[in-house]
């Protein structure tokens, strides 16, 4: 028998443990309306593949195809999802008191943000299951990624977005030929419009966690980090958290790798970073709760993490509690200072969301939660190129010939 | 004896064949003022390394380190120079009449443009040779890349740029801590300011082709294309041409690979793509000349290729003549249409310079210069994220609750 390309076995509700057929298009759990997770036959996978086999494969996120839901190589919809680098930040790390600081730079994937990973798996799987029209609300980068992958797949896309989202996201969505509607409100308002638009059944709702495969793509960040560290785990992983799917995906990846026996020991402590202008996860964590309350008047320059009430809140909080992690809120002023500091000391032009993780490390090191000798990975979830407003430039224009 | 990390042997003037010591900081040829090229001991290299050895190495441009000038792994200044994907464009290719069309997407390298390759080698080598201050004129993307790599290396950077260059480039240069001066003119005017600034010897002039190592980094585009095609050459490579270093570098890569015996047969026909608003190479090519005349009133939305008189014009033209290539000019209107078409059909949001290569393919296929069954590689030299002005968006803003 040929080795299976994917070991996807079924879907499961992480809350009520309802299980369903993964070969059928699925949304939320039919019992309790919670997000469904993809499950794999890890025993069969472990018998067919060794972690050493991965090394010889092409350096894309699809090198982990057994742990991804797409059934055949031909079904992959790709814009070139290269493995992103894991880079030392020695000078900034020393400045922050954590010399072993590492940056996973998601600004280098197609569409300039980690959202491409989720869109690549989500669109590939949707196309494989015969979907022709998708609809979603977005804070910007996810909509841009899904619009571009949908174009590649020949799928129609309908996207709603807050009018206050970064300008570049409008351009990305429009140029890819998606139908775009702007709303004078937050992503929660954009989401309500989508819920109405999909009610007649013509469009499939692929909003965050409303379909089970976006998270599978984001999982590859966790797989890559572990492989890049020689199949070992770091001490701490710091993630900017809006909808939280990145953090949920990394947590899921680590659990699957440990179950496979490809990695052993304690999971890294996961840190969810939010803005003081929108910190529902931090508030819930501090209260020891397992669900968020909607955050009123959400606002931050780190626009990607302006999510007042994430649908997957309980999965994010479970990830923090299970790993001995923490949730931290930082101010816009602080994160902009660390964005500039990182560029000056290390040359990386981060997104404000990515820069927020540096500020979090600064605080957690200062109060002793992170030790000086720990191996800490921060995620830059997008390219600074998408956020020109984070940099103020005031230079004179000289006439030609000025000495 | 240990294998050598780099087989750099000396510097050579491609025009008068003066040779010089590569261990010493060098600018232009001291005899005729032409750009110097790095030369390698290809015989020793071929005896120590086989092309198959490359496959096991990390997927970065440094996998070709024997053919690069940096002397030790420790001397590499990196922001994460991953090998960029070579991707099929089946639907667009069919539309253009070249189903085998391939896209090499340089939008995915650090700093969002192919300029990172030149900056990575140029800054690494400069730091290795003890340089502490660099100065350069730029049309935007090169300055952004050099500023960010200089920051990583702890080198001071002084950069002059046309005020009309893309806004994002100002941000990238400023955030990295470089000294930036804007000039109300073209890159040629910016270059004159740098020539004066470096006259006192405090700053090293690293303008295009005024130091020999930028081209070596750009060479890796050619090395990657050949390796990605299983150590074979495509029929045609299409490159947007301003200063021309990318095209010169690719040509140099192909010649070195052929001398090594790692690839055989005819070189691909190289195509230099310019704008009808600034086409000095096209004009020279059509006249059978080996040098360009300065182009008056240069202007195009593809700002990166607004170079009125490239210093390396003779090397670009040699590359076209030697390979049976051609030079083509396209209009802004055409390239913007092909930019939008590529996004709609293939999901890739290209730079205007990258989109210009698609228009060139369209013309060359229409007049039969490219055959339908040929394997054609187009280079997207930068991310569309850097050029929001290429996309017009006019969508209404709805109130929350609008159905």
mmCIF file of N, CA and C in Angstrom, chain B residues 51-114:
data_model
loop_
_atom_site.group_PDB
_atom_site.id
_atom_site.type_symbol
_atom_site.label_atom_id
_atom_site.label_comp_id
_atom_site.label_asym_id
_atom_site.label_seq_id
_atom_site.Cartn_x
_atom_site.Cartn_y
_atom_site.Cartn_z
ATOM 1 N N UNK B 51 27.358 19.357 -7.606
ATOM 2 C CA UNK B 51 26.078 20.059 -7.517
ATOM 3 C C UNK B 51 25.095 19.299 -6.632
ATOM 4 N N UNK B 52 25.240 17.980 -6.558
ATOM 5 C CA UNK B 52 24.347 17.185 -5.720
ATOM 6 C C UNK B 52 24.520 17.513 -4.238
ATOM 7 N N UNK B 53 25.714 17.990 -3.871
ATOM 8 C CA UNK B 53 25.952 18.324 -2.463
ATOM 9 C C UNK B 53 25.060 19.476 -2.001
ATOM 10 N N UNK B 54 24.667 20.315 -2.946
ATOM 11 C CA UNK B 54 23.887 21.509 -2.594
ATOM 12 C C UNK B 54 22.528 21.105 -2.026
ATOM 13 N N UNK B 55 21.965 20.015 -2.527
ATOM 14 C CA UNK B 55 20.583 19.642 -2.188
ATOM 15 C C UNK B 55 20.361 19.506 -0.682
ATOM 16 N N UNK B 56 21.379 19.056 0.047
ATOM 17 C CA UNK B 56 21.210 18.787 1.477
ATOM 18 C C UNK B 56 21.309 20.058 2.324
ATOM 19 N N UNK B 57 21.633 21.178 1.703
ATOM 20 C CA UNK B 57 21.873 22.391 2.490
ATOM 21 C C UNK B 57 20.580 23.158 2.772
ATOM 22 N N UNK B 58 20.651 24.047 3.763
ATOM 23 C CA UNK B 58 19.497 24.874 4.124
ATOM 24 C C UNK B 58 19.028 25.672 2.917
ATOM 25 N N UNK B 59 17.715 25.906 2.881
ATOM 26 C CA UNK B 59 17.100 26.552 1.728
ATOM 27 C C UNK B 59 17.227 28.073 1.813
ATOM 28 N N UNK B 60 18.479 28.548 1.749
ATOM 29 C CA UNK B 60 18.745 29.988 1.696
ATOM 30 C C UNK B 60 19.715 30.244 0.556
ATOM 31 N N UNK B 61 19.881 31.508 0.176
ATOM 32 C CA UNK B 61 20.788 31.819 -0.928
ATOM 33 C C UNK B 61 22.237 31.486 -0.579
ATOM 34 N N UNK B 62 22.515 31.286 0.718
ATOM 35 C CA UNK B 62 23.886 30.977 1.143
ATOM 36 C C UNK B 62 24.248 29.525 0.871
ATOM 37 N N UNK B 63 23.301 28.738 0.363
ATOM 38 C CA UNK B 63 23.612 27.350 -0.007
ATOM 39 C C UNK B 63 24.642 27.306 -1.138
ATOM 40 N N UNK B 64 24.812 28.429 -1.816
ATOM 41 C CA UNK B 64 25.814 28.513 -2.900
ATOM 42 C C UNK B 64 27.076 29.224 -2.411
ATOM 43 N N UNK B 65 27.430 29.036 -1.139
ATOM 44 C CA UNK B 65 28.476 29.875 -0.529
ATOM 45 C C UNK B 65 29.824 29.795 -1.225
ATOM 46 N N UNK B 66 30.132 28.664 -1.866
ATOM 47 C CA UNK B 66 31.424 28.599 -2.571
ATOM 48 C C UNK B 66 31.484 29.603 -3.713
ATOM 49 N N UNK B 67 30.330 29.935 -4.266
ATOM 50 C CA UNK B 67 30.261 30.888 -5.389
ATOM 51 C C UNK B 67 29.927 32.303 -4.920
ATOM 52 N N UNK B 68 30.052 32.530 -3.622
ATOM 53 C CA UNK B 68 29.780 33.860 -3.072
ATOM 54 C C UNK B 68 31.048 34.373 -2.378
ATOM 55 N N UNK B 69 31.140 35.695 -2.165
ATOM 56 C CA UNK B 69 32.420 36.259 -1.723
ATOM 57 C C UNK B 69 32.697 36.195 -0.221
ATOM 58 N N UNK B 70 31.666 35.901 0.592
ATOM 59 C CA UNK B 70 31.858 35.947 2.041
ATOM 60 C C UNK B 70 32.729 34.767 2.473
ATOM 61 N N UNK B 71 33.710 35.027 3.336
ATOM 62 C CA UNK B 71 34.765 34.045 3.589
ATOM 63 C C UNK B 71 34.437 33.009 4.661
ATOM 64 N N UNK B 72 33.564 33.342 5.593
ATOM 65 C CA UNK B 72 33.234 32.388 6.664
ATOM 66 C C UNK B 72 31.738 32.454 6.957
ATOM 67 N N UNK B 73 31.170 31.360 7.479
ATOM 68 C CA UNK B 73 29.741 31.387 7.842
ATOM 69 C C UNK B 73 29.446 32.477 8.869
ATOM 70 N N UNK B 74 30.382 32.725 9.769
ATOM 71 C CA UNK B 74 30.163 33.701 10.831
ATOM 72 C C UNK B 74 30.036 35.116 10.275
ATOM 73 N N UNK B 75 30.595 35.357 9.106
ATOM 74 C CA UNK B 75 30.593 36.716 8.544
ATOM 75 C C UNK B 75 29.288 37.034 7.813
ATOM 76 N N UNK B 76 28.387 36.070 7.694
ATOM 77 C CA UNK B 76 27.129 36.318 6.987
ATOM 78 C C UNK B 76 26.214 37.209 7.821
ATOM 79 N N UNK B 77 25.785 38.307 7.223
ATOM 80 C CA UNK B 77 24.790 39.182 7.845
ATOM 81 C C UNK B 77 23.454 38.810 7.229
ATOM 82 N N UNK B 78 22.562 38.258 8.043
ATOM 83 C CA UNK B 78 21.340 37.701 7.467
ATOM 84 C C UNK B 78 20.072 38.268 8.080
ATOM 85 N N UNK B 79 19.091 38.506 7.247
ATOM 86 C CA UNK B 79 17.727 38.778 7.698
ATOM 87 C C UNK B 79 16.808 37.619 7.284
ATOM 88 N N UNK B 80 17.423 36.527 6.786
ATOM 89 C CA UNK B 80 16.630 35.349 6.413
ATOM 90 C C UNK B 80 16.397 35.241 4.910
ATOM 91 N N UNK B 81 17.464 35.088 4.140
ATOM 92 C CA UNK B 81 17.381 35.106 2.673
ATOM 93 C C UNK B 81 16.987 33.738 2.134
ATOM 94 N N UNK B 82 15.728 33.392 2.292
ATOM 95 C CA UNK B 82 15.233 32.107 1.832
ATOM 96 C C UNK B 82 15.293 32.003 0.302
ATOM 97 N N UNK B 83 15.427 30.775 -0.189
ATOM 98 C CA UNK B 83 15.295 30.522 -1.631
ATOM 99 C C UNK B 83 13.851 30.853 -2.016
ATOM 100 N N UNK B 84 13.677 31.701 -3.016
ATOM 101 C CA UNK B 84 12.316 32.093 -3.392
ATOM 102 C C UNK B 84 11.691 31.036 -4.307
ATOM 103 N N UNK B 85 10.368 30.887 -4.224
ATOM 104 C CA UNK B 85 9.719 29.851 -5.026
ATOM 105 C C UNK B 85 9.718 30.157 -6.521
ATOM 106 N N UNK B 86 9.750 29.102 -7.314
ATOM 107 C CA UNK B 86 9.562 29.177 -8.762
ATOM 108 C C UNK B 86 8.223 28.500 -9.032
ATOM 109 N N UNK B 87 7.243 29.289 -9.450
ATOM 110 C CA UNK B 87 5.854 28.841 -9.441
ATOM 111 C C UNK B 87 5.239 28.827 -10.832
ATOM 112 N N UNK B 88 4.414 27.826 -11.083
ATOM 113 C CA UNK B 88 3.698 27.746 -12.362
ATOM 114 C C UNK B 88 2.575 28.788 -12.392
ATOM 115 N N UNK B 89 2.384 29.402 -13.547
ATOM 116 C CA UNK B 89 1.264 30.330 -13.758
ATOM 117 C C UNK B 89 0.401 29.782 -14.896
ATOM 118 N N UNK B 90 -0.286 28.662 -14.662
ATOM 119 C CA UNK B 90 -0.944 27.970 -15.784
ATOM 120 C C UNK B 90 -2.041 28.789 -16.454
ATOM 121 N N UNK B 91 -2.874 29.471 -15.661
ATOM 122 C CA UNK B 91 -3.997 30.185 -16.276
ATOM 123 C C UNK B 91 -3.524 31.443 -16.988
ATOM 124 N N UNK B 92 -2.641 32.188 -16.351
ATOM 125 C CA UNK B 92 -2.113 33.383 -17.005
ATOM 126 C C UNK B 92 -1.251 33.007 -18.209
ATOM 127 N N UNK B 93 -0.467 31.936 -18.038
ATOM 128 C CA UNK B 93 0.373 31.482 -19.138
ATOM 129 C C UNK B 93 -0.454 31.126 -20.363
ATOM 130 N N UNK B 94 -1.558 30.437 -20.134
ATOM 131 C CA UNK B 94 -2.450 30.086 -21.242
ATOM 132 C C UNK B 94 -3.001 31.349 -21.896
ATOM 133 N N UNK B 95 -3.392 32.301 -21.063
ATOM 134 C CA UNK B 95 -3.896 33.587 -21.555
ATOM 135 C C UNK B 95 -2.850 34.300 -22.436
ATOM 136 N N UNK B 96 -1.592 34.218 -22.043
ATOM 137 C CA UNK B 96 -0.529 34.893 -22.791
ATOM 138 C C UNK B 96 0.000 34.025 -23.935
ATOM 139 N N UNK B 97 -0.467 32.790 -24.021
ATOM 140 C CA UNK B 97 -0.008 31.899 -25.096
ATOM 141 C C UNK B 97 1.267 31.149 -24.774
ATOM 142 N N UNK B 98 1.646 31.144 -23.490
ATOM 143 C CA UNK B 98 2.857 30.429 -23.062
ATOM 144 C C UNK B 98 2.493 29.599 -21.829
ATOM 145 N N UNK B 99 1.896 28.432 -22.042
ATOM 146 C CA UNK B 99 1.403 27.638 -20.898
ATOM 147 C C UNK B 99 2.493 27.274 -19.896
ATOM 148 N N UNK B 100 3.737 27.206 -20.342
ATOM 149 C CA UNK B 100 4.836 26.841 -19.442
ATOM 150 C C UNK B 100 5.427 28.017 -18.688
ATOM 151 N N UNK B 101 4.667 29.074 -18.548
ATOM 152 C CA UNK B 101 5.171 30.277 -17.877
ATOM 153 C C UNK B 101 5.448 30.010 -16.400
ATOM 154 N N UNK B 102 6.614 30.491 -15.926
ATOM 155 C CA UNK B 102 7.008 30.312 -14.528
ATOM 156 C C UNK B 102 7.334 31.659 -13.902
ATOM 157 N N UNK B 103 6.953 31.805 -12.641
ATOM 158 C CA UNK B 103 7.211 33.044 -11.903
ATOM 159 C C UNK B 103 8.229 32.788 -10.801
ATOM 160 N N UNK B 104 9.310 33.548 -10.809
ATOM 161 C CA UNK B 104 10.255 33.548 -9.682
ATOM 162 C C UNK B 104 9.879 34.752 -8.833
ATOM 163 N N UNK B 105 9.374 34.482 -7.598
ATOM 164 C CA UNK B 105 8.775 35.565 -6.819
ATOM 165 C C UNK B 105 9.727 36.127 -5.763
ATOM 166 N N UNK B 106 10.350 37.234 -6.124
ATOM 167 C CA UNK B 106 11.309 37.900 -5.242
ATOM 168 C C UNK B 106 10.623 38.811 -4.221
ATOM 169 N N UNK B 107 9.285 38.849 -4.266
ATOM 170 C CA UNK B 107 8.573 39.612 -3.254
ATOM 171 C C UNK B 107 8.659 38.966 -1.872
ATOM 172 N N UNK B 108 9.155 37.720 -1.820
ATOM 173 C CA UNK B 108 9.153 36.981 -0.556
ATOM 174 C C UNK B 108 10.470 37.048 0.207
ATOM 175 N N UNK B 109 11.445 37.768 -0.317
ATOM 176 C CA UNK B 109 12.703 37.893 0.436
ATOM 177 C C UNK B 109 12.590 39.026 1.455
ATOM 178 N N UNK B 110 13.474 39.041 2.463
ATOM 179 C CA UNK B 110 13.444 40.138 3.435
ATOM 180 C C UNK B 110 13.498 41.487 2.723
ATOM 181 N N UNK B 111 12.829 42.464 3.299
ATOM 182 C CA UNK B 111 12.703 43.827 2.750
ATOM 183 C C UNK B 111 11.805 43.854 1.507
ATOM 184 N N UNK B 112 11.240 42.727 1.096
ATOM 185 C CA UNK B 112 10.222 42.716 0.055
ATOM 186 C C UNK B 112 10.698 42.979 -1.356
ATOM 187 N N UNK B 113 11.996 42.884 -1.603
ATOM 188 C CA UNK B 113 12.457 42.993 -2.992
ATOM 189 C C UNK B 113 13.771 42.252 -3.161
ATOM 190 N N UNK B 114 14.090 41.953 -4.421
ATOM 191 C CA UNK B 114 15.334 41.236 -4.754
ATOM 192 C C UNK B 114 16.571 42.005 -4.322
#
